[in-house]
PDB file of C-alpha atoms in Angstrom:
ATOM      1  CA  MET A   1      40.479  48.214  20.415  1.00 53.00           C
ATOM      2  CA  LYS A   2      38.129  49.574  18.134  1.00 54.00           C
ATOM      3  CA  LYS A   3      39.974  49.103  14.925  1.00 57.00           C
ATOM      4  CA  LYS A   4      39.968  45.080  15.704  1.00 57.00           C
ATOM      5  CA  ARG A   5      36.351  45.206  17.688  1.00 60.00           C
ATOM      6  CA  TRP A   6      35.605  46.703  14.154  1.00 58.00           C
ATOM      7  CA  LEU A   7      37.869  44.074  12.035  1.00 60.00           C
ATOM      8  CA  PHE A   8      35.980  40.894  13.664  1.00 60.00           C
ATOM      9  CA  PHE A   9      32.844  42.155  13.080  1.00 58.00           C
ATOM     10  CA  GLY A  10      33.971  42.575   9.168  1.00 62.00           C
ATOM     11  CA  LEU A  11      35.049  39.079   9.629  1.00 61.00           C
ATOM     12  CA  PHE A  12      32.111  37.772  10.780  1.00 58.00           C
ATOM     13  CA  VAL A  13      29.103  39.280   8.488  1.00 57.00           C
ATOM     14  CA  SER A  14      31.151  37.875   5.701  1.00 61.00           C
ATOM     15  CA  ILE A  15      31.209  34.180   7.063  1.00 60.00           C
ATOM     16  CA  MET A  16      27.373  34.732   7.856  1.00 55.00           C
ATOM     17  CA  LEU A  17      26.603  35.649   4.129  1.00 53.00           C
ATOM     18  CA  LEU A  18      28.731  33.284   2.692  1.00 57.00           C
ATOM     19  CA  LEU A  19      27.007  30.667   4.959  1.00 53.00           C
ATOM     20  CA  SER A  20      23.741  32.288   4.190  1.00 48.00           C
ATOM     21  CA  GLY A  21      24.145  31.119   0.560  1.00 48.00           C
ATOM     22  CA  CYS A  22      24.467  27.451   1.000  1.00 50.00           C
ATOM     23  CA  ASP A  23      20.661  26.882   1.434  1.00 45.00           C
ATOM     24  CA  SER A  24      20.274  23.036   2.074  1.00 43.00           C
ATOM     25  CA  SER A  25      16.837  23.143   0.241  1.00 43.00           C
ATOM     26  CA  SER A  26      18.520  23.568  -2.534  1.00 53.00           C
ATOM     27  CA  LEU A  27      21.516  20.206  -2.711  1.00 79.00           C
ATOM     28  CA  ILE A  28      19.482  17.414  -2.952  1.00 87.00           C
ATOM     29  CA  VAL A  29      22.722  15.515  -1.698  1.00 87.00           C
ATOM     30  CA  LEU A  30      21.525  17.143   1.400  1.00 90.00           C
ATOM     31  CA  ASP A  31      18.329  15.770   1.501  1.00 92.00           C
ATOM     32  CA  PRO A  32      19.126  11.925   2.037  1.00 95.00           C
ATOM     33  CA  LYS A  33      16.297   9.377   1.956  1.00 96.00           C
ATOM     34  CA  GLY A  34      18.046   7.006   2.055  1.00 95.00           C
ATOM     35  CA  PRO A  35      20.728   5.130   4.640  1.00 95.00           C
ATOM     36  CA  GLN A  36      23.653   5.603   2.253  1.00 94.00           C
ATOM     37  CA  ALA A  37      23.128   9.006   1.178  1.00 94.00           C
ATOM     38  CA  LYS A  38      22.636   9.932   5.029  1.00 95.00           C
ATOM     39  CA  THR A  39      25.993   8.422   5.620  1.00 95.00           C
ATOM     40  CA  GLN A  40      27.504  10.324   2.924  1.00 94.00           C
ATOM     41  CA  SER A  41      26.035  13.601   3.861  1.00 94.00           C
ATOM     42  CA  SER A  42      26.891  13.669   7.484  1.00 94.00           C
ATOM     43  CA  THR A  43      30.376  12.805   6.440  1.00 94.00           C
ATOM     44  CA  ILE A  44      30.079  15.855   3.728  1.00 93.00           C
ATOM     45  CA  ILE A  45      28.638  18.508   6.504  1.00 94.00           C
ATOM     46  CA  PHE A  46      30.938  17.512   9.060  1.00 94.00           C
ATOM     47  CA  SER A  47      33.856  17.941   6.258  1.00 93.00           C
ATOM     48  CA  ILE A  48      32.560  21.563   5.439  1.00 93.00           C
ATOM     49  CA  LEU A  49      31.980  22.659   8.740  1.00 94.00           C
ATOM     50  CA  MET A  50      36.076  20.835  10.213  1.00 93.00           C
ATOM     51  CA  MET A  51      37.248  23.472   7.148  1.00 92.00           C
ATOM     52  CA  ALA A  52      35.463  26.026   8.031  1.00 94.00           C
ATOM     53  CA  PHE A  53      36.810  25.505  11.121  1.00 92.00           C
ATOM     54  CA  VAL A  54      40.156  25.703  10.180  1.00 92.00           C
ATOM     55  CA  LEU A  55      39.390  29.174   8.172  1.00 93.00           C
ATOM     56  CA  ILE A  56      38.002  30.897  10.489  1.00 95.00           C
ATOM     57  CA  VAL A  57      41.149  30.403  13.155  1.00 91.00           C
ATOM     58  CA  VAL A  58      43.248  31.150  10.138  1.00 91.00           C
ATOM     59  CA  TYR A  59      41.537  33.879  10.048  1.00 94.00           C
ATOM     60  CA  ILE A  60      41.418  35.133  13.158  1.00 94.00           C
ATOM     61  CA  LEU A  61      45.194  34.320  13.845  1.00 90.00           C
ATOM     62  CA  TYR A  62      46.004  36.430   9.975  1.00 91.00           C
ATOM     63  CA  ILE A  63      43.901  39.796  11.724  1.00 92.00           C
ATOM     64  CA  ILE A  64      45.489  39.180  15.075  1.00 90.00           C
ATOM     65  CA  MET A  65      49.053  39.323  13.902  1.00 87.00           C
ATOM     66  CA  LEU A  66      48.292  42.231  10.703  1.00 87.00           C
ATOM     67  CA  THR A  67      47.072  44.549  13.810  1.00 86.00           C
ATOM     68  CA  LYS A  68      49.170  43.478  15.960  1.00 83.00           C
ATOM     69  CA  TYR A  69      52.870  42.976  14.166  1.00 78.00           C
ATOM     70  CA  ARG A  70      52.421  45.649  11.978  1.00 77.00           C
ATOM     71  CA  ALA A  71      55.227  48.040  11.297  1.00 73.00           C
ATOM     72  CA  SER A  72      55.531  51.295  13.030  1.00 73.00           C
ATOM     73  CA  LYS A  73      58.235  53.370  12.210  1.00 73.00           C
ATOM     74  CA  THR A  74      61.338  53.200  13.440  1.00 74.00           C
ATOM     75  CA  SER A  75      65.448  54.646  12.793  1.00 78.00           C
ATOM     76  CA  ASP A  76      67.178  52.978   9.843  1.00 77.00           C
ATOM     77  CA  ASP A  77      69.536  51.820  11.632  1.00 80.00           C
ATOM     78  CA  TYR A  78      67.336  49.431  13.778  1.00 79.00           C
ATOM     79  CA  ILE A  79      68.286  45.702  13.821  1.00 81.00           C
ATOM     80  CA  PRO A  80      65.254  43.768  15.595  1.00 76.00           C
ATOM     81  CA  PRO A  81      66.480  41.155  18.182  1.00 80.00           C
ATOM     82  CA  HIS A  82      67.058  37.717  16.789  1.00 81.00           C
ATOM     83  CA  ILE A  83      64.874  35.917  18.254  1.00 78.00           C
ATOM     84  CA  GLU A  84      64.936  31.792  18.472  1.00 79.00           C
ATOM     85  CA  GLY A  85      62.534  29.626  17.443  1.00 79.00           C
ATOM     86  CA  ASN A  86      60.406  27.774  19.550  1.00 83.00           C
ATOM     87  CA  LYS A  87      59.980  23.637  19.814  1.00 86.00           C
ATOM     88  CA  TRP A  88      55.904  23.650  20.850  1.00 88.00           C
ATOM     89  CA  LEU A  89      54.956  26.080  18.492  1.00 85.00           C
ATOM     90  CA  GLU A  90      56.812  24.167  15.473  1.00 88.00           C
ATOM     91  CA  PHE A  91      55.535  21.136  16.822  1.00 91.00           C
ATOM     92  CA  THR A  92      51.868  22.309  16.990  1.00 89.00           C
ATOM     93  CA  TRP A  93      51.784  23.772  13.512  1.00 87.00           C
ATOM     94  CA  ILE A  94      52.553  20.546  12.111  1.00 92.00           C
ATOM     95  CA  ALA A  95      51.108  18.118  14.349  1.00 94.00           C
ATOM     96  CA  ILE A  96      47.201  20.339  13.794  1.00 91.00           C
ATOM     97  CA  PRO A  97      47.022  19.708   9.953  1.00 91.00           C
ATOM     98  CA  VAL A  98      48.192  15.854  10.639  1.00 95.00           C
ATOM     99  CA  ILE A  99      45.647  15.368  13.196  1.00 94.00           C
ATOM    100  CA  ILE A 100      42.923  16.701  11.228  1.00 93.00           C
ATOM    101  CA  VAL A 101      44.096  14.937   7.422  1.00 93.00           C
ATOM    102  CA  ALA A 102      44.022  11.610  10.530  1.00 95.00           C
ATOM    103  CA  ILE A 103      40.435  12.532  11.148  1.00 94.00           C
ATOM    104  CA  LEU A 104      39.079  13.387   7.511  1.00 93.00           C
ATOM    105  CA  SER A 105      41.082   9.797   6.889  1.00 94.00           C
ATOM    106  CA  VAL A 106      39.292   7.911   8.969  1.00 95.00           C
ATOM    107  CA  VAL A 107      35.679   9.078   8.405  1.00 94.00           C
ATOM    108  CA  THR A 108      36.359   8.623   5.041  1.00 92.00           C
ATOM    109  CA  VAL A 109      37.401   5.261   5.283  1.00 94.00           C
ATOM    110  CA  LYS A 110      34.902   3.730   7.499  1.00 93.00           C
ATOM    111  CA  THR A 111      31.751   5.693   4.882  1.00 94.00           C
ATOM    112  CA  THR A 112      33.210   3.921   1.786  1.00 91.00           C
ATOM    113  CA  SER A 113      32.857   0.628   3.466  1.00 91.00           C
ATOM    114  CA  ALA A 114      29.386   1.284   5.174  1.00 91.00           C
ATOM    115  CA  VAL A 115      27.793   2.886   1.618  1.00 92.00           C
ATOM    116  CA  GLU A 116      29.851  -0.357  -0.448  1.00 92.00           C
ATOM    117  CA  SER A 117      28.293  -2.674   1.380  1.00 91.00           C
ATOM    118  CA  VAL A 118      24.487  -3.889   2.481  1.00 92.00           C
ATOM    119  CA  PRO A 119      22.514  -0.899   4.815  1.00 91.00           C
ATOM    120  CA  ALA A 120      23.652  -1.762   8.330  1.00 88.00           C
ATOM    121  CA  GLY A 121      20.286  -3.935   9.211  1.00 90.00           C
ATOM    122  CA  TYR A 122      18.989  -4.927   6.215  1.00 93.00           C
ATOM    123  CA  GLU A 123      22.079  -7.506   5.905  1.00 91.00           C
ATOM    124  CA  ASN A 124      19.331 -10.993   6.539  1.00 92.00           C
ATOM    125  CA  GLN A 125      17.255  -9.246   3.970  1.00 93.00           C
ATOM    126  CA  LYS A 126      17.071 -10.361   0.421  1.00 94.00           C
ATOM    127  CA  PRO A 127      17.997  -7.581  -1.877  1.00 96.00           C
ATOM    128  CA  LEU A 128      15.864  -6.547  -5.250  1.00 97.00           C
ATOM    129  CA  VAL A 129      18.303  -7.273  -7.743  1.00 97.00           C
ATOM    130  CA  ILE A 130      17.817  -4.676 -10.398  1.00 98.00           C
ATOM    131  CA  TYR A 131      20.436  -4.605 -13.735  1.00 98.00           C
ATOM    132  CA  ALA A 132      21.039  -0.647 -14.628  1.00 97.00           C
ATOM    133  CA  ALA A 133      22.027  -0.569 -18.112  1.00 97.00           C
ATOM    134  CA  SER A 134      22.644   2.608 -20.031  1.00 96.00           C
ATOM    135  CA  SER A 135      23.079   3.528 -23.973  1.00 94.00           C
ATOM    136  CA  ASN A 136      23.473   6.620 -25.904  1.00 88.00           C
ATOM    137  CA  TRP A 137      21.324   8.393 -24.267  1.00 91.00           C
ATOM    138  CA  LYS A 138      18.934   6.325 -22.012  1.00 94.00           C
ATOM    139  CA  TRP A 139      18.955   3.693 -19.373  1.00 97.00           C
ATOM    140  CA  HIS A 140      17.496   0.493 -19.325  1.00 98.00           C
ATOM    141  CA  PHE A 141      16.505  -1.211 -16.258  1.00 98.00           C
ATOM    142  CA  SER A 142      16.146  -5.036 -16.371  1.00 98.00           C
ATOM    143  CA  TYR A 143      14.453  -7.022 -13.097  1.00 98.00           C
ATOM    144  CA  PRO A 144      15.186 -10.351 -14.130  1.00 96.00           C
ATOM    145  CA  GLU A 145      13.014 -11.486 -10.934  1.00 96.00           C
ATOM    146  CA  GLU A 146      10.219 -10.054 -11.519  1.00 96.00           C
ATOM    147  CA  GLY A 147      10.400 -10.364 -15.109  1.00 96.00           C
ATOM    148  CA  VAL A 148       9.959  -7.130 -16.416  1.00 98.00           C
ATOM    149  CA  GLU A 149      11.898  -4.267 -18.053  1.00 98.00           C
ATOM    150  CA  THR A 150      11.835  -0.360 -17.608  1.00 98.00           C
ATOM    151  CA  VAL A 151      13.532   2.613 -19.769  1.00 98.00           C
ATOM    152  CA  ASN A 152      13.980   5.593 -18.281  1.00 97.00           C
ATOM    153  CA  TYR A 153      12.381   5.174 -14.835  1.00 98.00           C
ATOM    154  CA  VAL A 154      12.416   2.523 -12.207  1.00 98.00           C
ATOM    155  CA  ASN A 155      10.611   1.653  -9.659  1.00 98.00           C
ATOM    156  CA  ILE A 156      11.383   0.175  -6.267  1.00 98.00           C
ATOM    157  CA  PRO A 157      10.321  -0.854  -2.826  1.00 98.00           C
ATOM    158  CA  THR A 158      10.981   1.443   0.331  1.00 97.00           C
ATOM    159  CA  ASN A 159      12.677  -0.497   3.019  1.00 96.00           C
ATOM    160  CA  ARG A 160      14.134  -3.101   1.341  1.00 96.00           C
ATOM    161  CA  PRO A 161      18.163  -2.877  -0.339  1.00 97.00           C
ATOM    162  CA  ILE A 162      18.144  -2.845  -3.678  1.00 97.00           C
ATOM    163  CA  GLU A 163      21.432  -3.734  -5.884  1.00 97.00           C
ATOM    164  CA  PHE A 164      21.722  -2.556  -9.175  1.00 97.00           C
ATOM    165  CA  ARG A 165      23.998  -4.286 -11.326  1.00 97.00           C
ATOM    166  CA  LEU A 166      25.801  -1.234 -13.887  1.00 97.00           C
ATOM    167  CA  TYR A 167      26.889  -2.116 -17.180  1.00 97.00           C
ATOM    168  CA  SER A 168      27.073   0.275 -20.781  1.00 96.00           C
ATOM    169  CA  TYR A 169      26.349  -0.254 -24.154  1.00 95.00           C
ATOM    170  CA  GLY A 170      27.913   2.609 -24.720  1.00 90.00           C
ATOM    171  CA  PRO A 171      30.741   5.104 -23.331  1.00 93.00           C
ATOM    172  CA  ILE A 172      31.044   4.847 -19.488  1.00 94.00           C
ATOM    173  CA  THR A 173      28.579   6.276 -17.436  1.00 96.00           C
ATOM    174  CA  SER A 174      27.986   7.393 -13.706  1.00 96.00           C
ATOM    175  CA  PHE A 175      24.779   5.973 -12.100  1.00 97.00           C
ATOM    176  CA  TRP A 176      23.629   8.729  -9.760  1.00 96.00           C
ATOM    177  CA  VAL A 177      20.586   9.060  -7.482  1.00 96.00           C
ATOM    178  CA  PRO A 178      21.500  11.817  -5.181  1.00 95.00           C
ATOM    179  CA  GLN A 179      19.058  11.184  -2.183  1.00 96.00           C
ATOM    180  CA  LEU A 180      19.635   7.894  -2.066  1.00 96.00           C
ATOM    181  CA  GLY A 181      24.014   7.246  -3.117  1.00 94.00           C
ATOM    182  CA  GLY A 182      27.076   8.159  -4.779  1.00 92.00           C
ATOM    183  CA  GLN A 183      27.641   7.062  -8.147  1.00 94.00           C
ATOM    184  CA  LYS A 184      29.201   4.366  -9.583  1.00 95.00           C
ATOM    185  CA  TYR A 185      30.300   3.795 -13.058  1.00 96.00           C
ATOM    186  CA  ALA A 186      28.392   1.437 -16.113  1.00 96.00           C
ATOM    187  CA  MET A 187      31.211   0.227 -18.897  1.00 95.00           C
ATOM    188  CA  SER A 188      30.995  -1.878 -21.301  1.00 92.00           C
ATOM    189  CA  ASP A 189      32.943  -4.619 -20.303  1.00 90.00           C
ATOM    190  CA  MET A 190      32.186  -5.325 -16.771  1.00 94.00           C
ATOM    191  CA  VAL A 191      29.699  -5.066 -14.031  1.00 96.00           C
ATOM    192  CA  ASN A 192      29.559  -3.015 -10.941  1.00 96.00           C
ATOM    193  CA  THR A 193      27.701  -3.299  -8.005  1.00 96.00           C
ATOM    194  CA  LEU A 194      25.880  -0.149  -6.105  1.00 96.00           C
ATOM    195  CA  HIS A 195      23.704  -1.073  -2.835  1.00 96.00           C
ATOM    196  CA  LEU A 196      21.201   1.644  -2.189  1.00 96.00           C
ATOM    197  CA  LEU A 197      17.710   1.314   0.038  1.00 97.00           C
ATOM    198  CA  ALA A 198      15.041   4.248   0.102  1.00 97.00           C
ATOM    199  CA  ASP A 199      13.176   4.200   3.367  1.00 94.00           C
ATOM    200  CA  THR A 200      10.853   7.542   3.009  1.00 94.00           C
ATOM    201  CA  PRO A 201       8.032   6.739  -0.263  1.00 96.00           C
ATOM    202  CA  GLY A 202       8.423   9.485  -2.799  1.00 96.00           C
ATOM    203  CA  SER A 203      10.083  10.415  -6.441  1.00 96.00           C
ATOM    204  CA  PHE A 204      13.785  10.842  -6.693  1.00 96.00           C
ATOM    205  CA  MET A 205      15.904  12.438  -9.967  1.00 95.00           C
ATOM    206  CA  GLY A 206      18.200   9.674 -11.238  1.00 96.00           C
ATOM    207  CA  ARG A 207      21.247  11.187 -14.240  1.00 94.00           C
ATOM    208  CA  ASN A 208      24.683   9.962 -15.674  1.00 94.00           C
ATOM    209  CA  SER A 209      26.916  11.948 -13.650  1.00 93.00           C
ATOM    210  CA  ASN A 210      29.629  11.873 -16.252  1.00 92.00           C
ATOM    211  CA  PHE A 211      29.882  12.941 -19.397  1.00 90.00           C
ATOM    212  CA  SER A 212      29.598  10.572 -22.448  1.00 87.00           C
ATOM    213  CA  GLY A 213      28.323  13.053 -25.397  1.00 86.00           C
ATOM    214  CA  LYS A 214      26.092  15.006 -27.022  1.00 88.00           C
ATOM    215  CA  GLY A 215      23.459  13.962 -25.226  1.00 86.00           C
ATOM    216  CA  TYR A 216      24.575  13.712 -21.672  1.00 88.00           C
ATOM    217  CA  ALA A 217      22.304  16.323 -20.372  1.00 87.00           C
ATOM    218  CA  GLN A 218      19.063  14.210 -21.634  1.00 87.00           C
ATOM    219  CA  MET A 219      20.438  11.298 -19.501  1.00 93.00           C
ATOM    220  CA  GLU A 220      17.423  11.498 -16.263  1.00 94.00           C
ATOM    221  CA  PHE A 221      15.783   9.294 -15.100  1.00 96.00           C
ATOM    222  CA  GLU A 222      13.198   8.557 -11.938  1.00 96.00           C
ATOM    223  CA  VAL A 223      13.406   6.434  -9.138  1.00 97.00           C
ATOM    224  CA  GLN A 224       9.599   5.725  -7.475  1.00 97.00           C
ATOM    225  CA  SER A 225      10.399   4.774  -4.122  1.00 97.00           C
ATOM    226  CA  MET A 226       6.842   2.653  -2.796  1.00 97.00           C
ATOM    227  CA  SER A 227       5.583   0.014  -0.049  1.00 97.00           C
ATOM    228  CA  ALA A 228       5.838  -3.406  -1.508  1.00 96.00           C
ATOM    229  CA  GLY A 229       2.420  -3.803  -2.007  1.00 96.00           C
ATOM    230  CA  ASP A 230       2.349  -0.624  -4.499  1.00 97.00           C
ATOM    231  CA  PHE A 231       5.204  -2.415  -5.798  1.00 98.00           C
ATOM    232  CA  SER A 232       3.565  -5.578  -6.441  1.00 97.00           C
ATOM    233  CA  LYS A 233       0.399  -4.131  -7.834  1.00 97.00           C
ATOM    234  CA  TRP A 234       3.299  -2.300 -10.336  1.00 97.00           C
ATOM    235  CA  VAL A 235       4.401  -5.607 -11.591  1.00 97.00           C
ATOM    236  CA  ASP A 236       1.198  -7.127 -12.130  1.00 97.00           C
ATOM    237  CA  ASP A 237      -0.148  -3.935 -14.416  1.00 97.00           C
ATOM    238  CA  VAL A 238       3.100  -3.946 -16.629  1.00 97.00           C
ATOM    239  CA  LYS A 239       2.344  -7.721 -17.073  1.00 96.00           C
ATOM    240  CA  LYS A 240      -1.237  -7.185 -18.229  1.00 96.00           C
ATOM    241  CA  THR A 241      -0.717  -4.108 -20.231  1.00 96.00           C
ATOM    242  CA  ALA A 242       2.862  -4.195 -21.395  1.00 97.00           C
ATOM    243  CA  PRO A 243       4.551  -5.254 -24.337  1.00 97.00           C
ATOM    244  CA  LYS A 244       6.619  -8.504 -24.900  1.00 97.00           C
ATOM    245  CA  LEU A 245      10.434  -7.107 -25.351  1.00 97.00           C
ATOM    246  CA  THR A 246      12.159  -9.050 -28.067  1.00 96.00           C
ATOM    247  CA  GLU A 247      15.547  -8.467 -29.665  1.00 96.00           C
ATOM    248  CA  ASP A 248      14.924  -6.164 -32.314  1.00 96.00           C
ATOM    249  CA  LYS A 249      12.631  -4.421 -30.286  1.00 96.00           C
ATOM    250  CA  PHE A 250      15.520  -3.664 -27.877  1.00 97.00           C
ATOM    251  CA  ASN A 251      17.827  -3.522 -30.973  1.00 96.00           C
ATOM    252  CA  ALA A 252      16.009  -0.292 -31.769  1.00 95.00           C
ATOM    253  CA  LEU A 253      16.173   1.146 -28.626  1.00 95.00           C
ATOM    254  CA  LEU A 254      19.874   1.104 -28.797  1.00 94.00           C
ATOM    255  CA  LYS A 255      20.041   2.569 -32.197  1.00 93.00           C
ATOM    256  CA  THR A 256      17.210   5.116 -31.032  1.00 93.00           C
ATOM    257  CA  SER A 257      19.250   8.309 -29.471  1.00 89.00           C
ATOM    258  CA  TYR A 258      16.227   9.886 -26.990  1.00 91.00           C
ATOM    259  CA  VAL A 259      12.905   8.269 -25.976  1.00 93.00           C
ATOM    260  CA  GLY A 260      10.483   8.418 -23.293  1.00 93.00           C
ATOM    261  CA  ARG A 261       9.501   6.142 -20.862  1.00 96.00           C
ATOM    262  CA  GLU A 262       8.762   2.796 -22.046  1.00 97.00           C
ATOM    263  CA  SER A 263       7.348  -0.798 -20.167  1.00 97.00           C
ATOM    264  CA  PHE A 264       7.918  -4.456 -21.078  1.00 98.00           C
ATOM    265  CA  THR A 265       6.453  -7.528 -19.393  1.00 96.00           C
ATOM    266  CA  SER A 266      10.189  -9.127 -20.212  1.00 96.00           C
ATOM    267  CA  THR A 267      14.012  -8.146 -19.982  1.00 96.00           C
ATOM    268  CA  HIS A 268      16.727  -7.718 -22.165  1.00 96.00           C
ATOM    269  CA  LEU A 269      19.079 -10.320 -20.291  1.00 95.00           C
ATOM    270  CA  GLY A 270      18.382 -14.063 -22.186  1.00 93.00           C
ATOM    271  CA  PHE A 271      18.983 -12.613 -25.961  1.00 94.00           C
ATOM    272  CA  ASN A 272      21.466 -10.269 -24.631  1.00 94.00           C
ATOM    273  CA  PRO A 273      23.036 -10.624 -20.959  1.00 93.00           C
ATOM    274  CA  PRO A 274      25.251  -8.442 -19.355  1.00 94.00           C
ATOM    275  CA  PRO A 275      29.106  -8.448 -19.702  1.00 90.00           C
ATOM    276  CA  GLU A 276      29.938 -10.844 -16.145  1.00 75.00           C
ATOM    277  CA  MET A 277      32.665 -12.768 -15.672  1.00 44.00           C
ATOM    278  CA  ASP A 278      33.331 -16.133 -15.176  1.00 36.00           C
ATOM    279  CA  MET A 279      29.955 -16.791 -13.254  1.00 38.00           C
ATOM    280  CA  SER A 280      31.209 -20.399 -12.153  1.00 34.00           C
ATOM    281  CA  GLU A 281      33.829 -18.437  -9.903  1.00 35.00           C
ATOM    282  CA  GLY A 282      31.277 -16.316  -8.496  1.00 37.00           C
ATOM    283  CA  HIS A 283      32.372 -13.125  -9.345  1.00 37.00           C
ATOM    284  CA  HIS A 284      30.319  -9.553 -10.908  1.00 38.00           C
ATOM    285  CA  GLY A 285      31.597  -7.568 -12.289  1.00 36.00           C
ATOM    286  CA  SER A 286      33.067  -5.635  -9.677  1.00 36.00           C
ATOM    287  CA  GLY A 287      35.391  -7.935  -8.247  1.00 35.00           C
ATOM    288  CA  SER A 288      32.938  -9.106  -5.422  1.00 37.00           C
ATOM    289  CA  SER A 289      31.805 -12.928  -4.407  1.00 36.00           C
ATOM    290  CA  ASP A 290      28.188 -13.890  -4.121  1.00 39.00           C
ATOM    291  CA  LYS A 291      28.889 -13.618  -0.571  1.00 37.00           C
ATOM    292  CA  ASP A 292      29.711  -9.747  -0.696  1.00 40.00           C
ATOM    293  CA  SER A 293      26.672  -9.058  -3.275  1.00 38.00           C
ATOM    294  CA  GLY A 294      24.317 -10.765  -0.525  1.00 39.00           C
ATOM    295  CA  SER A 295      22.361 -11.682  -3.747  1.00 38.00           C
ATOM    296  CA  ASP A 296      22.439 -15.693  -5.179  1.00 40.00           C
ATOM    297  CA  THR A 297      24.868 -16.410  -9.029  1.00 38.00           C
ATOM    298  CA  MET A 298      22.050 -16.356 -11.366  1.00 42.00           C
ATOM    299  CA  ASP A 299      23.538 -17.314 -14.769  1.00 43.00           C
ATOM    300  CA  HIS A 300      22.157 -16.826 -17.918  1.00 40.00           C
ATOM    301  CA  SER A 301      19.974 -19.602 -18.639  1.00 41.00           C
ATOM    302  CA  ASP A 302      18.271 -18.683 -15.100  1.00 45.00           C
ATOM    303  CA  MET A 303      17.231 -15.251 -16.557  1.00 44.00           C
ATOM    304  CA  SER A 304      16.062 -17.235 -19.506  1.00 44.00           C
ATOM    305  CA  ASN A 305      13.678 -19.349 -17.464  1.00 46.00           C
ATOM    306  CA  MET A 306      12.551 -16.307 -15.191  1.00 42.00           C
ATOM    307  CA  GLU A 307      11.124 -14.443 -17.935  1.00 44.00           C
ATOM    308  CA  ASP A 308       9.096 -17.896 -19.830  1.00 46.00           C
ATOM    309  CA  MET A 309       7.985 -18.522 -16.293  1.00 41.00           C
ATOM    310  CA  GLY A 310       6.812 -14.532 -16.402  1.00 44.00           C
ATOM    311  CA  SER A 311       5.458 -15.098 -20.011  1.00 43.00           C
ATOM    312  CA  MET A 312       3.696 -18.221 -18.435  1.00 40.00           C
ATOM    313  CA  GLU A 313       1.943 -15.565 -15.692  1.00 41.00           C
ATOM    314  CA  HIS A 314       1.224 -13.303 -18.408  1.00 40.00           C
ATOM    315  CA  GLY A 315      -0.363 -15.530 -20.359  1.00 43.00           C
ATOM    316  CA  ASN A 316      -2.820 -17.049 -17.664  1.00 41.00           C
TER     317      ASN A 316
END
């Protein structure tokens, strides 16, 4: 009996030491700052707890079997008695894994559906559309409605849904802001849509989470969440102080491997539009309709008109 207590105590200490190494403060994915990220964080924690429970039960049963049914000294001619199988035990150890997988499947499907759409409670609010394009090895963020563009940083208003439209000018990359939501691929021949929202002002790290070459480690960007008033002031400041983005300048940016943060008072969408599918059919690269994406379709002429309006405002 004393030996059993020591075995259980050793198992308990081992589990505590293992869990103590999981410092959630160092895992930014478990420090969500938006509803999408909170949904994913809750799903991750739920899955970890369920798997931990399964492991604990298995280890306890393992120790019990080792101690209770360990080999004993018997004569060489000993023949163990024949024992018929127990159908209820067999049913139990088949049903339990099926139930566990079913629960995890339902939770995963519900989570995926939630994070692929506009956050609950914000369905009637017009999203801020931002085109996020990757190139070796940097990120370009275009604001078609505001008529501004940034490189390697993106500012967003809090408590407003953000619709990132992702594509690439090079190899496949993956747009990821861990504290705001999951990752989604950016590809050269289509546009993928990612819905995010920040409900807390602050600075969040974003990066490319898909290996894409030697500059992969440098493909980081900052997401600055601010109030709606501060966001409007920032847009006005960019329009007053930043230069216009010309086609030559944009092509030079694409050819340059590493650049710092830059701001422009116009976007590249007019002269170098994203690889969207047939706009007349109401499709984006992600295959979702305008109704699903929660924003109005905007063709390339609309982008040019917006940039012209932005330039007129800047001139005034």
